[in-house]
């Protein structure tokens, strides 16, 4: 479980996120949603320690993040960013192996893990020798997911993983991703700006605006009982996608 307590992060005196209180439950999928610039990516970066909070506390299974060994902790987190973040000059196989090699995991274990993940993400073995630029956007995101799962992390963070894909590929990957989340039973935090996607994936949705949480709850709660005008407007603006 990940807990944020009164977490604030400022850039040049302006709050990217402000007094955030949120819980990301174990084995559940929590979706962060809200307009561009509302602080979604900042929350993921705070959880991965890519940026540090100016105030407040982040706890992982009850332990304060600042006391946790960063190297061990990074091992327990898989992170997929929108553009995938693959290294263009490395083959798919080398992209996948990079982190495991840093942790001195033996070659046989790494290769076994790759085999498992190829099946899980429906990638053919023949793709391993290719370079990222030789794959389609959807395949690249499958590889990014594979890479994030290589060390079998407890927590999986995904920042708009399907944002750049065309609708058909996106639909296919949504379906596969949901199956994967269900099968792996990990703590998933996913960012999207698409409400229908949020509803599809989420056990809990956290809707943000201007660095603050406006409403959080199950998709049904959010859709049926929007607590203020902003939530209502946000839902109405995307209604055609949800119904
Ligand atoms: P979102 O992911 O919801 O689009 P972000 O978390 O990326 O939003 O950004 C939240 C706010 O913080 C935005 O106003 C953005 O401009 C600002 N911000 C994010 N990263 C930086 C940075 N490295 N330097 C300065 N401002 C930043
Ligand atoms: Mg973002």
mmCIF file of C-alpha atoms and ligand atoms in Angstrom:
data_model
loop_
_atom_site.group_PDB
_atom_site.id
_atom_site.type_symbol
_atom_site.label_atom_id
_atom_site.label_comp_id
_atom_site.label_asym_id
_atom_site.label_seq_id
_atom_site.Cartn_x
_atom_site.Cartn_y
_atom_site.Cartn_z
ATOM 1 C CA UNK A 1 0.000 0.000 0.000
ATOM 2 C CA UNK A 2 1.194 3.488 -0.862
ATOM 3 C CA UNK A 3 0.095 6.416 1.294
ATOM 4 C CA UNK A 4 0.570 10.103 0.608
ATOM 5 C CA UNK A 5 0.029 12.373 3.599
ATOM 6 C CA UNK A 6 -0.184 16.123 3.078
ATOM 7 C CA UNK A 7 2.292 15.882 0.206
ATOM 8 C CA UNK A 8 3.304 19.108 -1.526
ATOM 9 C CA UNK A 9 5.766 19.596 -4.382
ATOM 10 C CA UNK A 10 6.617 23.079 -5.654
ATOM 11 C CA UNK A 11 8.402 24.182 -8.802
ATOM 12 C CA UNK A 12 9.675 27.773 -8.738
ATOM 13 C CA UNK A 13 7.293 28.687 -5.939
ATOM 14 C CA UNK A 14 4.257 27.201 -7.659
ATOM 15 C CA UNK A 15 2.669 23.997 -6.375
ATOM 16 C CA UNK A 16 2.598 21.101 -8.831
ATOM 17 C CA UNK A 17 0.765 19.127 -6.144
ATOM 18 C CA UNK A 18 -0.609 20.563 -2.933
ATOM 19 C CA UNK A 19 -1.459 18.839 0.383
ATOM 20 C CA UNK A 20 -2.272 15.551 -1.287
ATOM 21 C CA UNK A 21 -3.748 12.816 0.894
ATOM 22 C CA UNK A 22 -4.225 9.583 -0.976
ATOM 23 C CA UNK A 23 -4.068 5.844 -0.490
ATOM 24 C CA UNK A 24 -3.161 3.382 -3.237
ATOM 25 C CA UNK A 25 -4.346 0.015 -1.993
ATOM 26 C CA UNK A 26 -2.392 -3.187 -2.423
ATOM 27 C CA UNK A 27 -3.436 -5.390 -5.361
ATOM 28 C CA UNK A 28 -5.792 -2.721 -6.646
ATOM 29 C CA UNK A 29 -5.712 -0.450 -9.667
ATOM 30 C CA UNK A 30 -5.961 3.232 -8.820
ATOM 31 C CA UNK A 31 -6.315 5.647 -11.713
ATOM 32 C CA UNK A 32 -5.181 9.273 -11.516
ATOM 33 C CA UNK A 33 -7.115 11.457 -13.894
ATOM 34 C CA UNK A 34 -7.499 15.173 -14.534
ATOM 35 C CA UNK A 35 -6.666 17.919 -17.008
ATOM 36 C CA UNK A 36 -3.169 18.384 -18.355
ATOM 37 C CA UNK A 37 -0.874 20.004 -15.791
ATOM 38 C CA UNK A 38 -2.964 19.023 -12.753
ATOM 39 C CA UNK A 39 -0.097 17.084 -11.159
ATOM 40 C CA UNK A 40 -0.684 13.454 -12.173
ATOM 41 C CA UNK A 41 2.851 12.726 -13.398
ATOM 42 C CA UNK A 42 4.314 14.556 -10.410
ATOM 43 C CA UNK A 43 2.585 12.106 -8.090
ATOM 44 C CA UNK A 44 4.174 9.147 -9.898
ATOM 45 C CA UNK A 45 7.576 10.857 -9.803
ATOM 46 C CA UNK A 46 7.191 11.448 -6.064
ATOM 47 C CA UNK A 47 6.391 7.773 -5.507
ATOM 48 C CA UNK A 48 9.465 6.680 -7.483
ATOM 49 C CA UNK A 49 11.670 9.285 -5.737
ATOM 50 C CA UNK A 50 12.509 10.881 -9.073
ATOM 51 C CA UNK A 51 11.504 14.091 -7.324
ATOM 52 C CA UNK A 52 11.306 14.763 -3.597
ATOM 53 C CA UNK A 53 8.354 16.294 -1.791
ATOM 54 C CA UNK A 54 8.808 19.737 -0.235
ATOM 55 C CA UNK A 55 6.568 18.677 2.613
ATOM 56 C CA UNK A 56 4.434 15.759 3.680
ATOM 57 C CA UNK A 57 5.116 12.054 3.971
ATOM 58 C CA UNK A 58 5.004 9.135 1.564
ATOM 59 C CA UNK A 59 4.741 5.685 3.099
ATOM 60 C CA UNK A 60 5.132 2.289 1.482
ATOM 61 C CA UNK A 61 3.462 -0.453 3.521
ATOM 62 C CA UNK A 62 3.592 1.924 6.469
ATOM 63 C CA UNK A 63 7.295 2.756 6.156
ATOM 64 C CA UNK A 64 8.420 6.295 5.418
ATOM 65 C CA UNK A 65 9.909 6.415 1.926
ATOM 66 C CA UNK A 66 12.891 8.510 3.020
ATOM 67 C CA UNK A 67 14.081 5.731 5.322
ATOM 68 C CA UNK A 68 13.779 3.010 2.682
ATOM 69 C CA UNK A 69 16.908 1.972 0.780
ATOM 70 C CA UNK A 70 16.385 3.556 -2.623
ATOM 71 C CA UNK A 71 18.120 0.805 -4.587
ATOM 72 C CA UNK A 72 15.996 -1.937 -3.026
ATOM 73 C CA UNK A 73 12.891 0.153 -3.393
ATOM 74 C CA UNK A 74 13.476 0.837 -7.095
ATOM 75 C CA UNK A 75 13.546 -2.886 -7.584
ATOM 76 C CA UNK A 76 10.047 -3.128 -6.222
ATOM 77 C CA UNK A 77 8.661 -0.534 -8.622
ATOM 78 C CA UNK A 78 7.989 -0.857 -12.342
ATOM 79 C CA UNK A 79 7.440 2.403 -14.195
ATOM 80 C CA UNK A 80 6.053 2.849 -17.715
ATOM 81 C CA UNK A 81 6.051 6.337 -19.196
ATOM 82 C CA UNK A 82 3.952 7.607 -22.089
ATOM 83 C CA UNK A 83 6.617 7.443 -24.757
ATOM 84 C CA UNK A 84 7.805 4.121 -23.400
ATOM 85 C CA UNK A 85 11.257 5.379 -22.521
ATOM 86 C CA UNK A 86 13.089 2.606 -24.377
ATOM 87 C CA UNK A 87 16.698 3.251 -25.357
ATOM 88 C CA UNK A 88 16.759 3.622 -29.154
ATOM 89 C CA UNK A 89 20.369 2.461 -29.502
ATOM 90 C CA UNK A 90 19.744 -0.820 -27.671
ATOM 91 C CA UNK A 91 17.970 -3.882 -29.045
ATOM 92 C CA UNK A 92 14.698 -4.894 -27.402
ATOM 93 C CA UNK A 93 16.536 -7.701 -25.635
ATOM 94 C CA UNK A 94 19.181 -5.355 -24.267
ATOM 95 C CA UNK A 95 16.532 -2.863 -23.180
ATOM 96 C CA UNK A 96 14.824 -5.638 -21.264
ATOM 97 C CA UNK A 97 18.017 -6.911 -19.657
ATOM 98 C CA UNK A 98 19.514 -3.617 -18.574
ATOM 99 C CA UNK A 99 17.974 -3.282 -15.118
ATOM 100 C CA UNK A 100 18.368 -6.974 -14.277
ATOM 101 C CA UNK A 101 22.048 -6.831 -15.177
ATOM 102 C CA UNK A 102 22.462 -3.835 -12.895
ATOM 103 C CA UNK A 103 21.175 -5.983 -10.075
ATOM 104 C CA UNK A 104 23.573 -8.812 -11.035
ATOM 105 C CA UNK A 105 20.788 -11.291 -11.717
ATOM 106 C CA UNK A 106 22.132 -14.366 -13.510
ATOM 107 C CA UNK A 107 21.610 -14.756 -17.239
ATOM 108 C CA UNK A 108 19.475 -17.884 -17.003
ATOM 109 C CA UNK A 109 17.002 -16.281 -14.618
ATOM 110 C CA UNK A 110 16.810 -13.216 -16.870
ATOM 111 C CA UNK A 111 16.149 -15.331 -19.968
ATOM 112 C CA UNK A 112 13.458 -17.343 -18.170
ATOM 113 C CA UNK A 113 11.790 -14.133 -17.093
ATOM 114 C CA UNK A 114 11.869 -12.788 -20.651
ATOM 115 C CA UNK A 115 10.188 -15.978 -21.908
ATOM 116 C CA UNK A 116 7.396 -15.630 -19.330
ATOM 117 C CA UNK A 117 6.840 -11.976 -20.124
ATOM 118 C CA UNK A 118 6.820 -12.520 -23.898
ATOM 119 C CA UNK A 119 3.863 -14.834 -23.388
ATOM 120 C CA UNK A 120 2.156 -12.472 -20.972
ATOM 121 C CA UNK A 121 2.450 -9.425 -23.223
ATOM 122 C CA UNK A 122 1.901 -11.388 -26.459
ATOM 123 C CA UNK A 123 5.195 -10.472 -28.091
ATOM 124 C CA UNK A 124 6.930 -12.888 -30.409
ATOM 125 C CA UNK A 125 10.430 -14.041 -29.597
ATOM 126 C CA UNK A 126 11.670 -12.801 -32.980
ATOM 127 C CA UNK A 127 11.131 -9.204 -31.903
ATOM 128 C CA UNK A 128 13.901 -9.355 -29.316
ATOM 129 C CA UNK A 129 16.702 -8.607 -31.774
ATOM 130 C CA UNK A 130 14.945 -5.592 -33.243
ATOM 131 C CA UNK A 131 15.444 -1.991 -32.218
ATOM 132 C CA UNK A 132 12.627 0.154 -30.787
ATOM 133 C CA UNK A 133 12.307 2.189 -34.003
ATOM 134 C CA UNK A 134 11.500 -1.014 -35.918
ATOM 135 C CA UNK A 135 8.407 -1.724 -33.812
ATOM 136 C CA UNK A 136 4.926 -0.206 -33.895
ATOM 137 C CA UNK A 137 3.800 2.107 -31.085
ATOM 138 C CA UNK A 138 1.640 -0.615 -29.560
ATOM 139 C CA UNK A 139 4.465 -3.154 -29.599
ATOM 140 C CA UNK A 140 6.824 -0.616 -28.052
ATOM 141 C CA UNK A 141 4.408 -0.111 -25.184
ATOM 142 C CA UNK A 142 4.156 -3.872 -24.686
ATOM 143 C CA UNK A 143 7.957 -3.981 -24.478
ATOM 144 C CA UNK A 144 7.940 -1.049 -22.034
ATOM 145 C CA UNK A 145 5.522 -3.000 -19.895
ATOM 146 C CA UNK A 146 7.736 -6.086 -20.130
ATOM 147 C CA UNK A 147 10.707 -4.043 -19.059
ATOM 148 C CA UNK A 148 8.803 -2.623 -16.099
ATOM 149 C CA UNK A 149 7.866 -6.156 -15.032
ATOM 150 C CA UNK A 150 11.315 -7.737 -15.431
ATOM 151 C CA UNK A 151 12.189 -7.547 -11.727
ATOM 152 C CA UNK A 152 8.687 -8.678 -10.741
ATOM 153 C CA UNK A 153 7.932 -5.464 -8.844
ATOM 154 C CA UNK A 154 5.199 -5.167 -6.212
ATOM 155 C CA UNK A 155 4.120 -1.828 -7.591
ATOM 156 C CA UNK A 156 3.463 -0.894 -11.195
ATOM 157 C CA UNK A 157 3.190 2.784 -12.194
ATOM 158 C CA UNK A 158 1.984 3.686 -15.676
ATOM 159 C CA UNK A 159 1.925 7.259 -16.962
ATOM 160 C CA UNK A 160 -0.533 7.532 -19.861
ATOM 161 C CA UNK A 161 0.769 4.256 -21.306
ATOM 162 C CA UNK A 162 -1.799 4.204 -24.094
ATOM 163 C CA UNK A 163 -2.000 7.926 -24.741
ATOM 164 C CA UNK A 164 -0.100 7.982 -28.006
ATOM 165 C CA UNK A 165 -1.775 4.998 -29.671
ATOM 166 C CA UNK A 166 -4.453 4.963 -32.333
ATOM 167 C CA UNK A 167 -7.906 3.795 -31.205
ATOM 168 C CA UNK A 168 -7.842 0.184 -32.443
ATOM 169 C CA UNK A 169 -4.394 -0.593 -31.057
ATOM 170 C CA UNK A 170 -5.359 1.202 -27.886
ATOM 171 C CA UNK A 171 -8.480 -0.909 -27.476
ATOM 172 C CA UNK A 172 -6.518 -4.118 -27.950
ATOM 173 C CA UNK A 173 -3.841 -3.088 -25.497
ATOM 174 C CA UNK A 174 -6.410 -1.938 -22.930
ATOM 175 C CA UNK A 175 -7.989 -5.371 -23.008
ATOM 176 C CA UNK A 176 -4.646 -7.153 -22.669
ATOM 177 C CA UNK A 177 -3.422 -4.786 -19.963
ATOM 178 C CA UNK A 178 -6.484 -5.359 -17.853
ATOM 179 C CA UNK A 179 -6.028 -9.114 -18.124
ATOM 180 C CA UNK A 180 -2.390 -8.707 -17.125
ATOM 181 C CA UNK A 181 -3.263 -6.565 -14.094
ATOM 182 C CA UNK A 182 -5.821 -9.122 -12.979
ATOM 183 C CA UNK A 183 -3.413 -12.008 -13.445
ATOM 184 C CA UNK A 184 -0.462 -10.370 -11.709
ATOM 185 C CA UNK A 185 -2.392 -8.896 -8.790
ATOM 186 C CA UNK A 186 0.022 -5.977 -8.349
ATOM 187 C CA UNK A 187 -0.533 -2.559 -6.843
ATOM 188 C CA UNK A 188 -1.163 -0.519 -9.979
ATOM 189 C CA UNK A 189 -1.226 3.264 -10.270
ATOM 190 C CA UNK A 190 -2.172 4.409 -13.745
ATOM 191 C CA UNK A 191 -2.433 7.909 -15.162
ATOM 192 C CA UNK A 192 -4.822 8.769 -17.954
ATOM 193 C CA UNK A 193 -6.792 11.775 -19.077
ATOM 194 C CA UNK A 194 -9.471 9.575 -20.597
ATOM 195 C CA UNK A 195 -12.460 8.902 -18.356
ATOM 196 C CA UNK A 196 -13.671 5.799 -20.161
ATOM 197 C CA UNK A 197 -10.215 4.292 -19.774
ATOM 198 C CA UNK A 198 -10.217 5.214 -16.076
ATOM 199 C CA UNK A 199 -13.616 3.600 -15.565
ATOM 200 C CA UNK A 200 -12.497 0.494 -17.438
ATOM 201 C CA UNK A 201 -9.395 -0.077 -15.315
ATOM 202 C CA UNK A 202 -10.041 1.461 -11.943
ATOM 203 C CA UNK A 203 -10.950 0.011 -8.606
ATOM 204 C CA UNK A 204 -10.574 3.612 -7.483
ATOM 205 C CA UNK A 205 -10.389 6.859 -9.448
ATOM 206 C CA UNK A 206 -8.663 9.967 -8.104
ATOM 207 C CA UNK A 207 -9.718 13.072 -9.996
ATOM 208 C CA UNK A 208 -7.344 16.023 -9.743
ATOM 209 C CA UNK A 209 -7.384 19.691 -10.637
ATOM 210 C CA UNK A 210 -4.655 22.295 -10.142
ATOM 211 C CA UNK A 211 -2.509 20.047 -7.969
ATOM 212 C CA UNK A 212 -5.308 19.005 -5.646
ATOM 213 C CA UNK A 213 -7.670 16.046 -5.364
ATOM 214 C CA UNK A 214 -11.200 17.046 -6.253
ATOM 215 C CA UNK A 215 -12.879 13.693 -5.701
ATOM 216 C CA UNK A 216 -11.886 10.083 -5.248
ATOM 217 C CA UNK A 217 -13.869 6.896 -5.108
ATOM 218 C CA UNK A 218 -15.054 3.981 -7.175
ATOM 219 C CA UNK A 219 -15.944 4.715 -10.808
ATOM 220 C CA UNK A 220 -19.633 4.283 -9.934
ATOM 221 C CA UNK A 221 -19.427 6.797 -7.079
ATOM 222 C CA UNK A 222 -17.745 9.343 -9.277
ATOM 223 C CA UNK A 223 -20.167 8.957 -12.147
ATOM 224 C CA UNK A 224 -23.297 8.822 -9.988
ATOM 225 C CA UNK A 225 -22.409 11.323 -7.275
ATOM 226 C CA UNK A 226 -20.082 14.010 -8.564
ATOM 227 C CA UNK A 227 -19.378 16.171 -5.528
ATOM 228 C CA UNK A 228 -19.032 19.487 -7.314
ATOM 229 C CA UNK A 229 -19.419 21.335 -10.590
ATOM 230 C CA UNK A 230 -15.927 20.588 -11.830
ATOM 231 C CA UNK A 231 -16.446 16.829 -11.493
ATOM 232 C CA UNK A 232 -19.822 17.134 -13.184
ATOM 233 C CA UNK A 233 -18.299 19.124 -16.044
ATOM 234 C CA UNK A 234 -15.395 16.710 -16.385
ATOM 235 C CA UNK A 235 -17.801 13.782 -16.662
ATOM 236 C CA UNK A 236 -20.159 15.550 -19.041
ATOM 237 C CA UNK A 237 -17.315 16.579 -21.320
ATOM 238 C CA UNK A 238 -16.359 12.920 -21.729
ATOM 239 C CA UNK A 239 -19.796 11.362 -21.408
ATOM 240 C CA UNK A 240 -19.998 10.030 -24.927
ATOM 241 C CA UNK A 241 -16.951 7.894 -24.175
ATOM 242 C CA UNK A 242 -18.392 6.475 -20.973
ATOM 243 C CA UNK A 243 -21.923 5.549 -21.951
HETATM 244 P P1 LIG B 1 0.168 16.280 -15.512
HETATM 245 O O1 LIG B 1 0.952 15.023 -15.528
HETATM 246 O O2 LIG B 1 -1.124 16.172 -14.765
HETATM 247 O O3 LIG B 1 -0.061 16.836 -16.889
HETATM 248 P P2 LIG B 1 2.500 17.362 -14.165
HETATM 249 O O4 LIG B 1 2.553 16.606 -12.888
HETATM 250 O O5 LIG B 1 3.446 16.977 -15.225
HETATM 251 O O6 LIG B 1 1.003 17.389 -14.707
HETATM 252 O O7 LIG B 1 2.747 18.902 -13.853
HETATM 253 C C1 LIG B 1 2.065 19.611 -12.827
HETATM 254 C C2 LIG B 1 2.526 21.058 -12.832
HETATM 255 O O8 LIG B 1 3.893 21.131 -12.473
HETATM 256 C C3 LIG B 1 2.396 21.724 -14.204
HETATM 257 O O9 LIG B 1 2.018 23.061 -14.000
HETATM 258 C C4 LIG B 1 3.815 21.646 -14.744
HETATM 259 O O10 LIG B 1 4.064 22.713 -15.614
HETATM 260 C C5 LIG B 1 4.656 21.753 -13.484
HETATM 261 N N1 LIG B 1 5.919 21.027 -13.622
HETATM 262 C C6 LIG B 1 6.059 19.687 -13.753
HETATM 263 N N2 LIG B 1 7.352 19.341 -13.834
HETATM 264 C C7 LIG B 1 8.058 20.492 -13.762
HETATM 265 C C8 LIG B 1 9.459 20.809 -13.783
HETATM 266 N N3 LIG B 1 10.392 19.855 -13.888
HETATM 267 N N4 LIG B 1 9.796 22.104 -13.690
HETATM 268 C C9 LIG B 1 8.877 23.070 -13.549
HETATM 269 N N5 LIG B 1 7.542 22.850 -13.524
HETATM 270 C C10 LIG B 1 7.139 21.585 -13.611
HETATM 271 MG MG1 LIG B 2 1.675 13.949 -17.163
#
